[in-house]
Tab-separated table of C-alpha atoms and ligand atoms in Angstrom:
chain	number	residue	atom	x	y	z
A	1	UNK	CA	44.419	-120.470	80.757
A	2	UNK	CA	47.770	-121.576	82.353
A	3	UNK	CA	49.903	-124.164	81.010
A	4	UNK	CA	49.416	-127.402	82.784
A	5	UNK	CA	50.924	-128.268	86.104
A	6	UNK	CA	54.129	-129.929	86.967
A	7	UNK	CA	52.141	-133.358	88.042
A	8	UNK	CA	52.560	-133.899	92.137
A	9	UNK	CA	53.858	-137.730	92.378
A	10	UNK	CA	53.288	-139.616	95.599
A	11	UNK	CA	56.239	-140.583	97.454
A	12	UNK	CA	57.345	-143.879	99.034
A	13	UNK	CA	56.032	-142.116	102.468
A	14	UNK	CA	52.647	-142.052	101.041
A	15	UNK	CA	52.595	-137.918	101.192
A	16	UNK	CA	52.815	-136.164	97.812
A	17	UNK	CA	56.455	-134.567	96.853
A	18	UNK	CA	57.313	-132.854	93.231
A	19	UNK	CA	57.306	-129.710	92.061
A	20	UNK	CA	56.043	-126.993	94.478
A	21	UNK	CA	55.650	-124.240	92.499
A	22	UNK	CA	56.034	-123.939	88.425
A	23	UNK	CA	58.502	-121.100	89.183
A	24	UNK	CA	61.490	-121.087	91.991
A	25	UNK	CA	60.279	-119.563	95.340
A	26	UNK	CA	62.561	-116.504	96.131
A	27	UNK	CA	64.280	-117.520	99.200
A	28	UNK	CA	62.568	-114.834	101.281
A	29	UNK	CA	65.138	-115.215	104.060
A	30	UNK	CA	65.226	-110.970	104.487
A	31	UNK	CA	62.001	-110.825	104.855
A	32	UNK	CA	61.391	-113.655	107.349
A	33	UNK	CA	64.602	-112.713	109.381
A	34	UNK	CA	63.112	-109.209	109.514
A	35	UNK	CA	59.958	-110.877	112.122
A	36	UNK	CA	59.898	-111.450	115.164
A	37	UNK	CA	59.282	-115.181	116.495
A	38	UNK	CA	55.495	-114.817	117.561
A	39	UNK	CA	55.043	-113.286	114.271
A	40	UNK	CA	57.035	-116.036	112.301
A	41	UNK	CA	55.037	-118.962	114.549
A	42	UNK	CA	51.768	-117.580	113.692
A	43	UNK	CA	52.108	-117.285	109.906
A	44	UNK	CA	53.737	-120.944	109.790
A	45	UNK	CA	50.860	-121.792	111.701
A	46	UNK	CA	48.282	-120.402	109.012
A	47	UNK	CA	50.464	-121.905	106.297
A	48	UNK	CA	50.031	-125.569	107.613
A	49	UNK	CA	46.338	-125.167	108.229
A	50	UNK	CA	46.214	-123.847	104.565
A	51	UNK	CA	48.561	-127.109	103.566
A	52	UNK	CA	45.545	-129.219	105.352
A	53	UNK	CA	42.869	-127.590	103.724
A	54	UNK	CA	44.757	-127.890	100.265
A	55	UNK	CA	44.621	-131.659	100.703
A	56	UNK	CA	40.962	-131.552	101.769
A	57	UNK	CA	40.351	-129.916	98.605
A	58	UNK	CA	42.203	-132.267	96.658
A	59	UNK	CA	39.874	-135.341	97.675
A	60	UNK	CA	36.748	-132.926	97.039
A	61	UNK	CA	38.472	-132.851	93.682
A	62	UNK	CA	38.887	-136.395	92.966
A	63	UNK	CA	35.092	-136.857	93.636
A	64	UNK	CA	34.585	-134.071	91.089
A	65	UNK	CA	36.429	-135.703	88.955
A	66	UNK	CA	34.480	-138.758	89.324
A	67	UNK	CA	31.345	-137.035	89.395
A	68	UNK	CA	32.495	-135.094	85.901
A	69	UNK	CA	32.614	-138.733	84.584
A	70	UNK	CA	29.998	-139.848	85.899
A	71	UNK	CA	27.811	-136.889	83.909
A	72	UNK	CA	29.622	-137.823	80.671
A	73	UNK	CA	30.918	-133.865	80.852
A	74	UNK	CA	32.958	-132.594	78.387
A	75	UNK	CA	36.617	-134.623	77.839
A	76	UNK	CA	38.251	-130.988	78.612
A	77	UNK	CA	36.796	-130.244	81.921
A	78	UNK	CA	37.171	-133.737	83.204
A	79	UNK	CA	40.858	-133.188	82.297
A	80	UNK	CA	40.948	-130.144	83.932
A	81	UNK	CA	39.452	-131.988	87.327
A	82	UNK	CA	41.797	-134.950	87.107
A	83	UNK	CA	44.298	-131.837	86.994
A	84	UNK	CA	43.150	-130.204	89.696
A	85	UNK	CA	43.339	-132.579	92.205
A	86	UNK	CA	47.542	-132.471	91.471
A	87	UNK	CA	46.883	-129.036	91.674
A	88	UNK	CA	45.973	-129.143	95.470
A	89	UNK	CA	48.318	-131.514	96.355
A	90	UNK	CA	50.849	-129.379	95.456
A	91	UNK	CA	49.678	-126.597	96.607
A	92	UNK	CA	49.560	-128.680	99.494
A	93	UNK	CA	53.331	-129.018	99.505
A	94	UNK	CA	53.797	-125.264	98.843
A	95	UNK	CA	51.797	-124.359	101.852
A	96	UNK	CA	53.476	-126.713	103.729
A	97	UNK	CA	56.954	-125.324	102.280
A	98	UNK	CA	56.426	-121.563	103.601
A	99	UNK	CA	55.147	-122.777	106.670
A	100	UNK	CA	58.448	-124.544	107.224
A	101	UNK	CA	59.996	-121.544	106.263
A	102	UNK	CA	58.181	-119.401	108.630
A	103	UNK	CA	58.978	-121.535	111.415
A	104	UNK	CA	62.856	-121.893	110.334
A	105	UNK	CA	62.359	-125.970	110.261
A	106	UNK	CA	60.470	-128.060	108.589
A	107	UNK	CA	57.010	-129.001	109.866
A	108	UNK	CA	54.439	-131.263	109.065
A	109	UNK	CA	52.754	-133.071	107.965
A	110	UNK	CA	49.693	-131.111	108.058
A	111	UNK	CA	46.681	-132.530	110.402
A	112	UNK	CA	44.209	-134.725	108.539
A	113	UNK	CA	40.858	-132.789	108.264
A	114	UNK	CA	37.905	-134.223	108.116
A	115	UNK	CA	35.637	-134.077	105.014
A	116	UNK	CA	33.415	-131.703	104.865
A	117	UNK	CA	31.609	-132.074	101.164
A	118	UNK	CA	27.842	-131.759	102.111
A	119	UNK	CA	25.946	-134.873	101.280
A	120	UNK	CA	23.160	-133.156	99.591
A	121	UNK	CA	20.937	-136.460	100.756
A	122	UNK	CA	17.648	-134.617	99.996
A	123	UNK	CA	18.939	-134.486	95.645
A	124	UNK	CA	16.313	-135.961	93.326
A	125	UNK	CA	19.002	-137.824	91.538
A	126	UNK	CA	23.077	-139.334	91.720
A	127	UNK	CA	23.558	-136.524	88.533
A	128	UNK	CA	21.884	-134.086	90.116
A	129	UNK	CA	24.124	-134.615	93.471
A	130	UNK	CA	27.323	-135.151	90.996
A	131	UNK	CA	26.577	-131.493	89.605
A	132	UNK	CA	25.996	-130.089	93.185
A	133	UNK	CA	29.707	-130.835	94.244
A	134	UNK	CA	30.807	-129.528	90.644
A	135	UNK	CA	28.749	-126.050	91.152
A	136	UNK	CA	30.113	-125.949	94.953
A	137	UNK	CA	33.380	-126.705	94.703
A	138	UNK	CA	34.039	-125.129	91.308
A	139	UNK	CA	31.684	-122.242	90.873
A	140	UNK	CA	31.351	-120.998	94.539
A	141	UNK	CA	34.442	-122.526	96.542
A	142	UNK	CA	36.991	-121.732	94.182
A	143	UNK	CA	35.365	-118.265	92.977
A	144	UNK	CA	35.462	-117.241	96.653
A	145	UNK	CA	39.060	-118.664	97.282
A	146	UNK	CA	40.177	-116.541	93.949
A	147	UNK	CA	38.525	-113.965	96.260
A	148	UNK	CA	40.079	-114.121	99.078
A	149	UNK	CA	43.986	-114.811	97.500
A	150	UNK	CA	43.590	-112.110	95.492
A	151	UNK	CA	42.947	-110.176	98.577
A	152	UNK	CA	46.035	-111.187	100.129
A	153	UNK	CA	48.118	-110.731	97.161
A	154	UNK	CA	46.844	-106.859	97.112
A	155	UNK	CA	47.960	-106.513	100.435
A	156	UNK	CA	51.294	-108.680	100.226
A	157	UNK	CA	55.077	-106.646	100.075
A	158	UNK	CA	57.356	-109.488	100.440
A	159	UNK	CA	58.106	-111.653	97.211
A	160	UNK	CA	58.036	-114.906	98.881
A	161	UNK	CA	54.617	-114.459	99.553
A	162	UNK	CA	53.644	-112.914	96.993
A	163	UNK	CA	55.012	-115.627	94.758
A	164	UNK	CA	53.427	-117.972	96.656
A	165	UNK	CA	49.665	-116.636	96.481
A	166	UNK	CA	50.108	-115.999	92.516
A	167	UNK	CA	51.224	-119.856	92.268
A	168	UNK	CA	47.904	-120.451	94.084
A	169	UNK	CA	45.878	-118.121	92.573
A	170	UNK	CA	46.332	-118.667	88.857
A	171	UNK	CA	45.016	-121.891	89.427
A	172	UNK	CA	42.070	-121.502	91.556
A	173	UNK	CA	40.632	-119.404	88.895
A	174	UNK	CA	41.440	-122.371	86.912
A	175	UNK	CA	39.351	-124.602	89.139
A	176	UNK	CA	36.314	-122.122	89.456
A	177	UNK	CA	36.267	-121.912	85.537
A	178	UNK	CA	35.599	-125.450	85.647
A	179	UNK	CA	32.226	-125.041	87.393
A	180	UNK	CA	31.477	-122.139	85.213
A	181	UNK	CA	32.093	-123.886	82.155
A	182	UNK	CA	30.114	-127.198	83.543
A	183	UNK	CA	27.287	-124.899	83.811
A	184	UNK	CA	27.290	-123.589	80.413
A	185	UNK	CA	26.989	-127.466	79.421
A	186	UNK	CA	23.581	-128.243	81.530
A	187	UNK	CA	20.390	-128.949	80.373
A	188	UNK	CA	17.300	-126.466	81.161
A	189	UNK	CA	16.067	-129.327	83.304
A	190	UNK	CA	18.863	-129.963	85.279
A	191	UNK	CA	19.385	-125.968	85.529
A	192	UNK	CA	15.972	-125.537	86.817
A	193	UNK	CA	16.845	-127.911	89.410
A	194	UNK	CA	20.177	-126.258	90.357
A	195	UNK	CA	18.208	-123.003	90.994
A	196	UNK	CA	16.512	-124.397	93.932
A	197	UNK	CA	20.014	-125.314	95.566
A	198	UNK	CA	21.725	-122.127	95.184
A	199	UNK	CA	20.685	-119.716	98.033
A	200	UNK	CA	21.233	-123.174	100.399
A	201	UNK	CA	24.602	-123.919	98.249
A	202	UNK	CA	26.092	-120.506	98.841
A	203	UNK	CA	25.131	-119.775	102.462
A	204	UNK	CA	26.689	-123.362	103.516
A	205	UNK	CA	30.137	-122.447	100.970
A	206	UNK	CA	30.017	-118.948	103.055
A	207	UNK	CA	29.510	-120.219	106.439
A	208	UNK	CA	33.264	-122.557	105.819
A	209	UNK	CA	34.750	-119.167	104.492
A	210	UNK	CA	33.516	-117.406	107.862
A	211	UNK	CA	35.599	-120.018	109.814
A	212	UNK	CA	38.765	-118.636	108.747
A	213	UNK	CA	40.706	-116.938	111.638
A	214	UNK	CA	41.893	-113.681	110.358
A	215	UNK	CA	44.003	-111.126	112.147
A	216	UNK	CA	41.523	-107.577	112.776
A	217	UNK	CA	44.663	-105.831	112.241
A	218	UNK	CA	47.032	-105.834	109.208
A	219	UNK	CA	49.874	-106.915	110.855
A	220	UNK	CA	50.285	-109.699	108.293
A	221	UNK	CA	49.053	-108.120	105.603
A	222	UNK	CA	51.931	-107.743	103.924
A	223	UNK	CA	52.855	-110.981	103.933
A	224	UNK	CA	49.914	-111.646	102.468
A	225	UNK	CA	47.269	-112.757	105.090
A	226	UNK	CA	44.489	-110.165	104.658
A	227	UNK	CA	42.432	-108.646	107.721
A	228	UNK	CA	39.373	-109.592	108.492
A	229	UNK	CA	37.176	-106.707	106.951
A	230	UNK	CA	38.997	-106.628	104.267
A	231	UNK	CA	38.810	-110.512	103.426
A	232	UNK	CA	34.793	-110.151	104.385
A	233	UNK	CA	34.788	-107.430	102.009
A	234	UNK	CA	36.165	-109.702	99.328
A	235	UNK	CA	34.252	-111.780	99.226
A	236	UNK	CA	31.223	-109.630	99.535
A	237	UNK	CA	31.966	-108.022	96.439
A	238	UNK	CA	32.491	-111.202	94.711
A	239	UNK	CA	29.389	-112.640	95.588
A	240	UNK	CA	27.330	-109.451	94.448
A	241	UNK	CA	29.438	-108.466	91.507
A	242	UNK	CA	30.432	-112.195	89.714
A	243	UNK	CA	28.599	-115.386	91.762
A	244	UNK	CA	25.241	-113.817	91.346
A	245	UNK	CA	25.860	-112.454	87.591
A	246	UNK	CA	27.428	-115.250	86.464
A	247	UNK	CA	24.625	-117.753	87.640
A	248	UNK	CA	22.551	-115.679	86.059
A	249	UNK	CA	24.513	-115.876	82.954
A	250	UNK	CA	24.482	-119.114	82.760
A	251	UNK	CA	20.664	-119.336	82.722
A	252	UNK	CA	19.935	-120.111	86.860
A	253	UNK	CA	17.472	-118.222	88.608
A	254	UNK	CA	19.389	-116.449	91.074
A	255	UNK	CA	16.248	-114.492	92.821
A	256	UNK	CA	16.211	-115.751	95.986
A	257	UNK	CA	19.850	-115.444	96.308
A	258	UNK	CA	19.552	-111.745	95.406
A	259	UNK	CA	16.371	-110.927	97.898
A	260	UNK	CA	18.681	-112.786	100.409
A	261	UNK	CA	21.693	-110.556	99.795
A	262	UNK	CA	19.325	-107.626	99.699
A	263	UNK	CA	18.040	-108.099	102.898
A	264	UNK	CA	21.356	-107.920	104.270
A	265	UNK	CA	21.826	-111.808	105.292
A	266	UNK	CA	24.809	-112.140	104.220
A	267	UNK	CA	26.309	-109.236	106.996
A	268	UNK	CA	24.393	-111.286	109.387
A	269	UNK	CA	25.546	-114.691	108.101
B	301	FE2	FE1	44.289	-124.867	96.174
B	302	FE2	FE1	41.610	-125.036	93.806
């Protein structure tokens, strides 16, 4: 567990300023003077769509938090939500930070985008909805994102991105060990009822991760944005190797999300 975040503050312009990172960001000037300018406009432009969906994620987070209330969860993870959505504004302001630097001036704000947090309108019950968004957003989003960064920190050389991906890293595994540890908390009733959601939870959390537009080649791999295959890969592996045991773990029946892997939907997906 990390130590808790620097809290984000909002700012008398209504965006969200404080501390972007818990340690300084190397400057990272070398390594950005090194690029050429398609090069440097490409990866500020993946930095400010990361800063928008980092802001997205932080309003999924304050309806987790809500929703963590709501289910009279455990005082600890509801802190941890209510932390969480600081989290992702700040990680907000970091992604918005490197994309400035990228582009050698400061950009921004980052578009709006609009929510995508399914509706689940067909859920027997508020709770049962409330502990949907917690087992998507925790359990599979963040799992998947720890995924992917993790990817791109592999394949990153240059320390300011490097630094960057470990200050978002440490604490999406943070925010996935929410929904992990929400699960552990559930009733066999309510656990019984998550089973049915997760083959449709999971193939609706991959389809968002297949929107991502990665390079084929590695030409920004090491500065951290992974190829395609090897991002696909990723998250493959992830699925098979700690989604699916770990549901299982925690007492779901994860069978038709294992005859759907086997079957090969998820290359097809
Ligand atoms: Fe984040
Ligand atoms: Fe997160």
């Amino acid at each position: 567990m990390t130590s808790p975040s620097p809290r984000a503050r909002l700012r008398s312009d209504g965006r969200w300023g404080g501390a972007v990172t818990r340690r300084a960001l190397p400057d990272g000037a070398d390594e950005i003077g090194a690029l050429g300018p398609a090069t440097r406009a490409r990866l500020a432009r993946i930095w400010l769509s990361q800063a928008a969906t980092e802001l997205r994620v932080a309003s999924s987070f304050a309806v987790i938090h809500r929703g963590l209330v709501a289910l009279d969860a455990d005082a600890g993870l509801v802190r941890l939500a209510a932390r969480a959505v600081d989290d992702e504004h700040r990680h907000a302001t970091l992604a918005e930070e490197l994309a400035g630097r990228y582009a050698g001036r400061a950009v921004g704000p980052p578009p709006v985008l609009p929510d995508q947090r399914p509706g689940h309108p067909t859920a027997s019950s508020p709770a049962l909805r409330s502990a949907l968004w917690v087992v998507g957003q925790c359990a599979l989003n963040e799992t998947f994102a720890s995924a992917y960064l993790s990817a791109g920190y592999q394949g990153a050389r240059h320390p300011l991105a490097r630094a960057a991906l470990r200050e978002l890293l440490e604490d999406e595994i943070d925010h996935a060990r929410i929904g992990w540890a929400y699960l552990g908390t559930t009733s066999p009733a309510l656990r019984r009822e998550l089973s049915d959601w997760l083959l449709p939870l999971t193939v609706c959390n991959l389809r968002e991760w297949r929107r991502l537009e990665l390079p084929e080649d590695d030409a920004l791999a090491a500065h951290g944005v992974p190829p395609l295959a090897i991002a696909r890969e990723a998250l493959e592996e992830t699925l098979r190797e700690v989604l699916v045991p770990g549901f299982r773990r925690a007492g779901l029946d994860t069978r038709a999300l294992e005859r759907w892997i086997a079957a090969g939907a998820y290359d097809r997906s």
